PDB file of N, CA and C in Angstrom:
ATOM      1  N   MET A   1      12.830 -26.424 -82.594  1.00 54.00           N
ATOM      2  CA  MET A   1      14.012 -26.842 -81.874  1.00 54.00           C
ATOM      3  C   MET A   1      14.981 -25.675 -81.713  1.00 54.00           C
ATOM      4  N   MET A   2      15.137 -24.898 -82.736  1.00 57.00           N
ATOM      5  CA  MET A   2      16.057 -23.759 -82.678  1.00 57.00           C
ATOM      6  C   MET A   2      15.589 -22.733 -81.656  1.00 57.00           C
ATOM      7  N   LYS A   3      14.276 -22.553 -81.536  1.00 60.00           N
ATOM      8  CA  LYS A   3      13.751 -21.601 -80.567  1.00 60.00           C
ATOM      9  C   LYS A   3      14.080 -22.057 -79.139  1.00 60.00           C
ATOM     10  N   PHE A   4      14.032 -23.353 -78.904  1.00 58.00           N
ATOM     11  CA  PHE A   4      14.329 -23.892 -77.585  1.00 58.00           C
ATOM     12  C   PHE A   4      15.786 -23.633 -77.209  1.00 58.00           C
ATOM     13  N   VAL A   5      16.696 -23.835 -78.160  1.00 59.00           N
ATOM     14  CA  VAL A   5      18.120 -23.592 -77.907  1.00 59.00           C
ATOM     15  C   VAL A   5      18.345 -22.113 -77.638  1.00 59.00           C
ATOM     16  N   MET A   6      17.726 -21.250 -78.397  1.00 61.00           N
ATOM     17  CA  MET A   6      17.874 -19.808 -78.196  1.00 61.00           C
ATOM     18  C   MET A   6      17.310 -19.398 -76.829  1.00 61.00           C
ATOM     19  N   LEU A   7      16.197 -20.013 -76.437  1.00 56.00           N
ATOM     20  CA  LEU A   7      15.594 -19.707 -75.148  1.00 56.00           C
ATOM     21  C   LEU A   7      16.532 -20.118 -74.006  1.00 56.00           C
ATOM     22  N   LYS A   8      17.149 -21.305 -74.124  1.00 59.00           N
ATOM     23  CA  LYS A   8      18.088 -21.758 -73.099  1.00 59.00           C
ATOM     24  C   LYS A   8      19.292 -20.834 -73.010  1.00 59.00           C
ATOM     25  N   MET A   9      19.797 -20.363 -74.139  1.00 58.00           N
ATOM     26  CA  MET A   9      20.945 -19.466 -74.132  1.00 58.00           C
ATOM     27  C   MET A   9      20.581 -18.126 -73.506  1.00 58.00           C
ATOM     28  N   MET A  10      19.384 -17.645 -73.785  1.00 57.00           N
ATOM     29  CA  MET A  10      18.965 -16.369 -73.219  1.00 57.00           C
ATOM     30  C   MET A  10      18.780 -16.481 -71.714  1.00 57.00           C
ATOM     31  N   LEU A  11      18.205 -17.574 -71.258  1.00 55.00           N
ATOM     32  CA  LEU A  11      18.013 -17.756 -69.830  1.00 55.00           C
ATOM     33  C   LEU A  11      19.340 -17.962 -69.113  1.00 55.00           C
ATOM     34  N   GLY A  12      20.249 -18.678 -69.738  1.00 54.00           N
ATOM     35  CA  GLY A  12      21.550 -18.907 -69.139  1.00 54.00           C
ATOM     36  C   GLY A  12      22.371 -17.636 -69.038  1.00 54.00           C
ATOM     37  N   ALA A  13      22.187 -16.739 -69.970  1.00 54.00           N
ATOM     38  CA  ALA A  13      22.943 -15.500 -69.962  1.00 54.00           C
ATOM     39  C   ALA A  13      22.453 -14.550 -68.873  1.00 54.00           C
ATOM     40  N   SER A  14      21.245 -14.720 -68.442  1.00 57.00           N
ATOM     41  CA  SER A  14      20.698 -13.795 -67.453  1.00 57.00           C
ATOM     42  C   SER A  14      20.791 -14.331 -66.022  1.00 57.00           C
ATOM     43  N   LEU A  15      21.513 -15.420 -65.818  1.00 54.00           N
ATOM     44  CA  LEU A  15      21.647 -15.947 -64.468  1.00 54.00           C
ATOM     45  C   LEU A  15      22.447 -14.981 -63.605  1.00 54.00           C
ATOM     46  N   PRO A  16      22.048 -14.824 -62.361  1.00 65.00           N
ATOM     47  CA  PRO A  16      22.772 -13.881 -61.487  1.00 65.00           C
ATOM     48  C   PRO A  16      24.131 -14.445 -61.078  1.00 65.00           C
ATOM     49  N   THR A  17      25.010 -13.564 -60.736  1.00 67.00           N
ATOM     50  CA  THR A  17      26.323 -13.968 -60.241  1.00 67.00           C
ATOM     51  C   THR A  17      26.333 -13.865 -58.717  1.00 67.00           C
ATOM     52  N   LEU A  18      27.155 -14.668 -58.093  1.00 68.00           N
ATOM     53  CA  LEU A  18      27.222 -14.686 -56.632  1.00 68.00           C
ATOM     54  C   LEU A  18      28.365 -13.846 -56.087  1.00 68.00           C
ATOM     55  N   SER A  19      29.108 -13.173 -56.948  1.00 72.00           N
ATOM     56  CA  SER A  19      30.268 -12.429 -56.457  1.00 72.00           C
ATOM     57  C   SER A  19      29.902 -11.307 -55.492  1.00 72.00           C
ATOM     58  N   PRO A  20      28.790 -10.574 -55.671  1.00 76.00           N
ATOM     59  CA  PRO A  20      28.459  -9.578 -54.638  1.00 76.00           C
ATOM     60  C   PRO A  20      28.153 -10.213 -53.282  1.00 76.00           C
ATOM     61  N   ILE A  21      27.533 -11.375 -53.305  1.00 78.00           N
ATOM     62  CA  ILE A  21      27.215 -12.061 -52.053  1.00 78.00           C
ATOM     63  C   ILE A  21      28.497 -12.533 -51.377  1.00 78.00           C
ATOM     64  N   VAL A  22      29.434 -13.063 -52.160  1.00 76.00           N
ATOM     65  CA  VAL A  22      30.701 -13.534 -51.613  1.00 76.00           C
ATOM     66  C   VAL A  22      31.472 -12.367 -51.002  1.00 76.00           C
ATOM     67  N   ALA A  23      31.493 -11.238 -51.689  1.00 80.00           N
ATOM     68  CA  ALA A  23      32.188 -10.056 -51.163  1.00 80.00           C
ATOM     69  C   ALA A  23      31.532  -9.582 -49.870  1.00 80.00           C
ATOM     70  N   TRP A  24      30.217  -9.602 -49.827  1.00 82.00           N
ATOM     71  CA  TRP A  24      29.497  -9.175 -48.617  1.00 82.00           C
ATOM     72  C   TRP A  24      29.799 -10.108 -47.450  1.00 82.00           C
ATOM     73  N   VAL A  25      29.803 -11.422 -47.702  1.00 80.00           N
ATOM     74  CA  VAL A  25      30.090 -12.390 -46.636  1.00 80.00           C
ATOM     75  C   VAL A  25      31.516 -12.210 -46.124  1.00 80.00           C
ATOM     76  N   LYS A  26      32.470 -11.972 -47.031  1.00 80.00           N
ATOM     77  CA  LYS A  26      33.858 -11.748 -46.591  1.00 80.00           C
ATOM     78  C   LYS A  26      33.956 -10.494 -45.734  1.00 80.00           C
ATOM     79  N   THR A  27      33.301  -9.426 -46.159  1.00 83.00           N
ATOM     80  CA  THR A  27      33.366  -8.172 -45.414  1.00 83.00           C
ATOM     81  C   THR A  27      32.712  -8.320 -44.044  1.00 83.00           C
ATOM     82  N   GLU A  28      31.503  -8.837 -44.022  1.00 85.00           N
ATOM     83  CA  GLU A  28      30.781  -8.973 -42.750  1.00 85.00           C
ATOM     84  C   GLU A  28      31.407 -10.036 -41.858  1.00 85.00           C
ATOM     85  N   GLY A  29      31.945 -11.082 -42.447  1.00 83.00           N
ATOM     86  CA  GLY A  29      32.644 -12.094 -41.649  1.00 83.00           C
ATOM     87  C   GLY A  29      33.881 -11.519 -41.001  1.00 83.00           C
ATOM     88  N   GLY A  30      34.611 -10.694 -41.739  1.00 81.00           N
ATOM     89  CA  GLY A  30      35.773 -10.015 -41.169  1.00 81.00           C
ATOM     90  C   GLY A  30      35.385  -9.079 -40.049  1.00 81.00           C
ATOM     91  N   ASN A  31      34.287  -8.360 -40.237  1.00 85.00           N
ATOM     92  CA  ASN A  31      33.810  -7.462 -39.176  1.00 85.00           C
ATOM     93  C   ASN A  31      33.401  -8.244 -37.935  1.00 85.00           C
ATOM     94  N   ALA A  32      32.706  -9.361 -38.129  1.00 88.00           N
ATOM     95  CA  ALA A  32      32.283 -10.183 -36.996  1.00 88.00           C
ATOM     96  C   ALA A  32      33.491 -10.754 -36.262  1.00 88.00           C
ATOM     97  N   ALA A  33      34.486 -11.218 -37.007  1.00 84.00           N
ATOM     98  CA  ALA A  33      35.694 -11.760 -36.376  1.00 84.00           C
ATOM     99  C   ALA A  33      36.415 -10.671 -35.587  1.00 84.00           C
ATOM    100  N   THR A  34      36.463  -9.456 -36.117  1.00 84.00           N
ATOM    101  CA  THR A  34      37.111  -8.350 -35.419  1.00 84.00           C
ATOM    102  C   THR A  34      36.386  -8.031 -34.120  1.00 84.00           C
ATOM    103  N   ILE A  35      35.073  -8.016 -34.152  1.00 90.00           N
ATOM    104  CA  ILE A  35      34.289  -7.741 -32.943  1.00 90.00           C
ATOM    105  C   ILE A  35      34.522  -8.824 -31.895  1.00 90.00           C
ATOM    106  N   ILE A  36      34.570 -10.068 -32.310  1.00 89.00           N
ATOM    107  CA  ILE A  36      34.812 -11.171 -31.377  1.00 89.00           C
ATOM    108  C   ILE A  36      36.202 -11.067 -30.763  1.00 89.00           C
ATOM    109  N   LEU A  37      37.203 -10.730 -31.588  1.00 86.00           N
ATOM    110  CA  LEU A  37      38.565 -10.582 -31.076  1.00 86.00           C
ATOM    111  C   LEU A  37      38.643  -9.455 -30.051  1.00 86.00           C
ATOM    112  N   ILE A  38      37.977  -8.355 -30.323  1.00 89.00           N
ATOM    113  CA  ILE A  38      37.971  -7.235 -29.379  1.00 89.00           C
ATOM    114  C   ILE A  38      37.284  -7.637 -28.078  1.00 89.00           C
ATOM    115  N   ALA A  39      36.185  -8.376 -28.169  1.00 91.00           N
ATOM    116  CA  ALA A  39      35.466  -8.805 -26.972  1.00 91.00           C
ATOM    117  C   ALA A  39      36.347  -9.704 -26.099  1.00 91.00           C
ATOM    118  N   PHE A  40      37.084 -10.636 -26.720  1.00 89.00           N
ATOM    119  CA  PHE A  40      37.977 -11.486 -25.939  1.00 89.00           C
ATOM    120  C   PHE A  40      39.107 -10.682 -25.312  1.00 89.00           C
ATOM    121  N   ALA A  41      39.645  -9.706 -26.033  1.00 89.00           N
ATOM    122  CA  ALA A  41      40.715  -8.873 -25.484  1.00 89.00           C
ATOM    123  C   ALA A  41      40.219  -8.091 -24.268  1.00 89.00           C
ATOM    124  N   VAL A  42      39.015  -7.540 -24.368  1.00 91.00           N
ATOM    125  CA  VAL A  42      38.442  -6.803 -23.235  1.00 91.00           C
ATOM    126  C   VAL A  42      38.195  -7.756 -22.057  1.00 91.00           C
ATOM    127  N   TYR A  43      37.749  -8.969 -22.340  1.00 92.00           N
ATOM    128  CA  TYR A  43      37.527  -9.965 -21.294  1.00 92.00           C
ATOM    129  C   TYR A  43      38.823 -10.256 -20.533  1.00 92.00           C
ATOM    130  N   PHE A  44      39.919 -10.505 -21.273  1.00 89.00           N
ATOM    131  CA  PHE A  44      41.201 -10.777 -20.621  1.00 89.00           C
ATOM    132  C   PHE A  44      41.691  -9.569 -19.832  1.00 89.00           C
ATOM    133  N   LEU A  45      41.433  -8.381 -20.339  1.00 89.00           N
ATOM    134  CA  LEU A  45      41.856  -7.167 -19.647  1.00 89.00           C
ATOM    135  C   LEU A  45      41.088  -6.991 -18.338  1.00 89.00           C
ATOM    136  N   PHE A  46      39.767  -7.205 -18.356  1.00 92.00           N
ATOM    137  CA  PHE A  46      38.970  -7.054 -17.143  1.00 92.00           C
ATOM    138  C   PHE A  46      39.262  -8.142 -16.112  1.00 92.00           C
ATOM    139  N   LYS A  47      39.647  -9.318 -16.578  1.00 91.00           N
ATOM    140  CA  LYS A  47      40.008 -10.395 -15.650  1.00 91.00           C
ATOM    141  C   LYS A  47      41.430 -10.218 -15.112  1.00 91.00           C
ATOM    142  N   LYS A  48      42.130  -9.191 -15.594  1.00 89.00           N
ATOM    143  CA  LYS A  48      43.499  -8.867 -15.196  1.00 89.00           C
ATOM    144  C   LYS A  48      44.460 -10.015 -15.480  1.00 89.00           C
ATOM    145  N   ARG A  49      44.243 -10.658 -16.603  1.00 89.00           N
ATOM    146  CA  ARG A  49      45.152 -11.681 -17.104  1.00 89.00           C
ATOM    147  C   ARG A  49      46.041 -11.005 -18.149  1.00 89.00           C
ATOM    148  N   ILE A  50      47.014 -10.278 -17.687  1.00 90.00           N
ATOM    149  CA  ILE A  50      47.813  -9.419 -18.553  1.00 90.00           C
ATOM    150  C   ILE A  50      48.638 -10.229 -19.552  1.00 90.00           C
ATOM    151  N   GLY A  51      49.210 -11.339 -19.111  1.00 90.00           N
ATOM    152  CA  GLY A  51      49.988 -12.185 -20.023  1.00 90.00           C
ATOM    153  C   GLY A  51      49.130 -12.722 -21.154  1.00 90.00           C
ATOM    154  N   GLU A  52      47.948 -13.230 -20.796  1.00 88.00           N
ATOM    155  CA  GLU A  52      47.028 -13.732 -21.820  1.00 88.00           C
ATOM    156  C   GLU A  52      46.543 -12.600 -22.711  1.00 88.00           C
ATOM    157  N   PHE A  53      46.346 -11.424 -22.127  1.00 88.00           N
ATOM    158  CA  PHE A  53      45.901 -10.262 -22.891  1.00 88.00           C
ATOM    159  C   PHE A  53      46.935  -9.880 -23.950  1.00 88.00           C
ATOM    160  N   ILE A  54      48.204  -9.812 -23.558  1.00 90.00           N
ATOM    161  CA  ILE A  54      49.250  -9.428 -24.506  1.00 90.00           C
ATOM    162  C   ILE A  54      49.399 -10.493 -25.594  1.00 90.00           C
ATOM    163  N   GLY A  55      49.388 -11.753 -25.207  1.00 89.00           N
ATOM    164  CA  GLY A  55      49.454 -12.831 -26.200  1.00 89.00           C
ATOM    165  C   GLY A  55      48.273 -12.800 -27.150  1.00 89.00           C
ATOM    166  N   PHE A  56      47.103 -12.530 -26.621  1.00 88.00           N
ATOM    167  CA  PHE A  56      45.912 -12.483 -27.455  1.00 88.00           C
ATOM    168  C   PHE A  56      45.932 -11.273 -28.382  1.00 88.00           C
ATOM    169  N   ILE A  57      46.483 -10.150 -27.923  1.00 89.00           N
ATOM    170  CA  ILE A  57      46.601  -8.972 -28.783  1.00 89.00           C
ATOM    171  C   ILE A  57      47.511  -9.280 -29.965  1.00 89.00           C
ATOM    172  N   ILE A  58      48.620  -9.974 -29.720  1.00 89.00           N
ATOM    173  CA  ILE A  58      49.524 -10.350 -30.814  1.00 89.00           C
ATOM    174  C   ILE A  58      48.812 -11.298 -31.775  1.00 89.00           C
ATOM    175  N   PHE A  59      48.120 -12.299 -31.219  1.00 86.00           N
ATOM    176  CA  PHE A  59      47.348 -13.226 -32.060  1.00 86.00           C
ATOM    177  C   PHE A  59      46.274 -12.482 -32.844  1.00 86.00           C
ATOM    178  N   SER A  60      45.582 -11.558 -32.204  1.00 85.00           N
ATOM    179  CA  SER A  60      44.524 -10.790 -32.870  1.00 85.00           C
ATOM    180  C   SER A  60      45.083  -9.940 -33.999  1.00 85.00           C
ATOM    181  N   ALA A  61      46.252  -9.366 -33.806  1.00 84.00           N
ATOM    182  CA  ALA A  61      46.862  -8.559 -34.862  1.00 84.00           C
ATOM    183  C   ALA A  61      47.164  -9.412 -36.088  1.00 84.00           C
ATOM    184  N   ILE A  62      47.677 -10.609 -35.862  1.00 82.00           N
ATOM    185  CA  ILE A  62      47.964 -11.508 -36.987  1.00 82.00           C
ATOM    186  C   ILE A  62      46.678 -11.905 -37.698  1.00 82.00           C
ATOM    187  N   VAL A  63      45.647 -12.243 -36.928  1.00 80.00           N
ATOM    188  CA  VAL A  63      44.366 -12.620 -37.537  1.00 80.00           C
ATOM    189  C   VAL A  63      43.757 -11.443 -38.287  1.00 80.00           C
ATOM    190  N   PHE A  64      43.819 -10.242 -37.705  1.00 79.00           N
ATOM    191  CA  PHE A  64      43.260  -9.058 -38.359  1.00 79.00           C
ATOM    192  C   PHE A  64      43.972  -8.783 -39.674  1.00 79.00           C
ATOM    193  N   LEU A  65      45.293  -8.912 -39.685  1.00 80.00           N
ATOM    194  CA  LEU A  65      46.039  -8.719 -40.928  1.00 80.00           C
ATOM    195  C   LEU A  65      45.715  -9.809 -41.946  1.00 80.00           C
ATOM    196  N   ALA A  66      45.515 -11.033 -41.468  1.00 79.00           N
ATOM    197  CA  ALA A  66      45.171 -12.127 -42.383  1.00 79.00           C
ATOM    198  C   ALA A  66      43.791 -11.931 -42.990  1.00 79.00           C
ATOM    199  N   ILE A  67      42.871 -11.376 -42.229  1.00 77.00           N
ATOM    200  CA  ILE A  67      41.537 -11.111 -42.760  1.00 77.00           C
ATOM    201  C   ILE A  67      41.594  -9.999 -43.793  1.00 77.00           C
ATOM    202  N   GLY A  68      42.353  -8.961 -43.495  1.00 75.00           N
ATOM    203  CA  GLY A  68      42.414  -7.809 -44.390  1.00 75.00           C
ATOM    204  C   GLY A  68      43.164  -8.067 -45.682  1.00 75.00           C
ATOM    205  N   ASN A  69      44.305  -8.769 -45.592  1.00 78.00           N
ATOM    206  CA  ASN A  69      45.129  -8.999 -46.769  1.00 78.00           C
ATOM    207  C   ASN A  69      45.831 -10.343 -46.630  1.00 78.00           C
ATOM    208  N   PRO A  70      45.166 -11.432 -47.010  1.00 76.00           N
ATOM    209  CA  PRO A  70      45.745 -12.756 -46.794  1.00 76.00           C
ATOM    210  C   PRO A  70      47.017 -13.010 -47.603  1.00 76.00           C
ATOM    211  N   THR A  71      47.175 -12.371 -48.761  1.00 82.00           N
ATOM    212  CA  THR A  71      48.370 -12.618 -49.560  1.00 82.00           C
ATOM    213  C   THR A  71      49.623 -12.094 -48.878  1.00 82.00           C
ATOM    214  N   SER A  72      49.509 -11.006 -48.117  1.00 79.00           N
ATOM    215  CA  SER A  72      50.692 -10.492 -47.414  1.00 79.00           C
ATOM    216  C   SER A  72      51.146 -11.458 -46.326  1.00 79.00           C
ATOM    217  N   ILE A  73      50.205 -12.090 -45.653  1.00 76.00           N
ATOM    218  CA  ILE A  73      50.556 -13.071 -44.618  1.00 76.00           C
ATOM    219  C   ILE A  73      51.229 -14.282 -45.253  1.00 76.00           C
ATOM    220  N   ILE A  74      50.687 -14.739 -46.372  1.00 82.00           N
ATOM    221  CA  ILE A  74      51.272 -15.892 -47.059  1.00 82.00           C
ATOM    222  C   ILE A  74      52.686 -15.571 -47.521  1.00 82.00           C
ATOM    223  N   ASN A  75      52.893 -14.379 -48.083  1.00 86.00           N
ATOM    224  CA  ASN A  75      54.234 -13.979 -48.527  1.00 86.00           C
ATOM    225  C   ASN A  75      55.201 -13.860 -47.350  1.00 86.00           C
ATOM    226  N   ALA A  76      54.735 -13.337 -46.219  1.00 83.00           N
ATOM    227  CA  ALA A  76      55.589 -13.229 -45.040  1.00 83.00           C
ATOM    228  C   ALA A  76      55.967 -14.611 -44.516  1.00 83.00           C
ATOM    229  N   LEU A  77      55.010 -15.535 -44.482  1.00 83.00           N
ATOM    230  CA  LEU A  77      55.315 -16.896 -44.032  1.00 83.00           C
ATOM    231  C   LEU A  77      56.286 -17.591 -44.974  1.00 83.00           C
ATOM    232  N   LYS A  78      56.148 -17.357 -46.291  1.00 89.00           N
ATOM    233  CA  LYS A  78      57.093 -17.926 -47.255  1.00 89.00           C
ATOM    234  C   LYS A  78      58.493 -17.382 -47.020  1.00 89.00           C
ATOM    235  N   ALA A  79      58.601 -16.077 -46.757  1.00 89.00           N
ATOM    236  CA  ALA A  79      59.908 -15.476 -46.513  1.00 89.00           C
ATOM    237  C   ALA A  79      60.543 -16.040 -45.249  1.00 89.00           C
ATOM    238  N   ILE A  80      59.756 -16.218 -44.213  1.00 88.00           N
ATOM    239  CA  ILE A  80      60.278 -16.791 -42.964  1.00 88.00           C
ATOM    240  C   ILE A  80      60.726 -18.230 -43.198  1.00 88.00           C
ATOM    241  N   TRP A  81      59.928 -18.986 -43.922  1.00 90.00           N
ATOM    242  CA  TRP A  81      60.257 -20.394 -44.194  1.00 90.00           C
ATOM    243  C   TRP A  81      61.538 -20.488 -45.009  1.00 90.00           C
ATOM    244  N   GLU A  82      61.689 -19.652 -46.026  1.00 89.00           N
ATOM    245  CA  GLU A  82      62.896 -19.679 -46.840  1.00 89.00           C
ATOM    246  C   GLU A  82      64.116 -19.244 -46.052  1.00 89.00           C
ATOM    247  N   THR A  83      63.944 -18.349 -45.088  1.00 89.00           N
ATOM    248  CA  THR A  83      65.054 -17.936 -44.250  1.00 89.00           C
ATOM    249  C   THR A  83      65.521 -19.079 -43.348  1.00 89.00           C
ATOM    250  N   MET A  84      64.581 -19.862 -42.845  1.00 87.00           N
ATOM    251  CA  MET A  84      64.927 -20.961 -41.965  1.00 87.00           C
ATOM    252  C   MET A  84      65.572 -22.125 -42.718  1.00 87.00           C
ATOM    253  N   ILE A  85      65.239 -22.266 -43.963  1.00 79.00           N
ATOM    254  CA  ILE A  85      65.791 -23.424 -44.726  1.00 79.00           C
ATOM    255  C   ILE A  85      67.015 -23.055 -45.460  1.00 79.00           C
TER     256      ILE A  85
END
């Protein structure tokens, strides 16, 4: 019985962690989102929809900053909310 418990503890200790996979998905997901945002910006530019292009560039900048550092966006939104209240 003791050998079985020791075997379970040894196997449990060697289980892989998913943190490298999570980091990879965040990095590649951010890259994919950036590529999509750039493609839409180029689309609006070629269609000569300048108003939509400028609005989308502002939206893309906010999304890009949120992907890169989400805590800064949250802190900025908290500061804006506290200023309004």
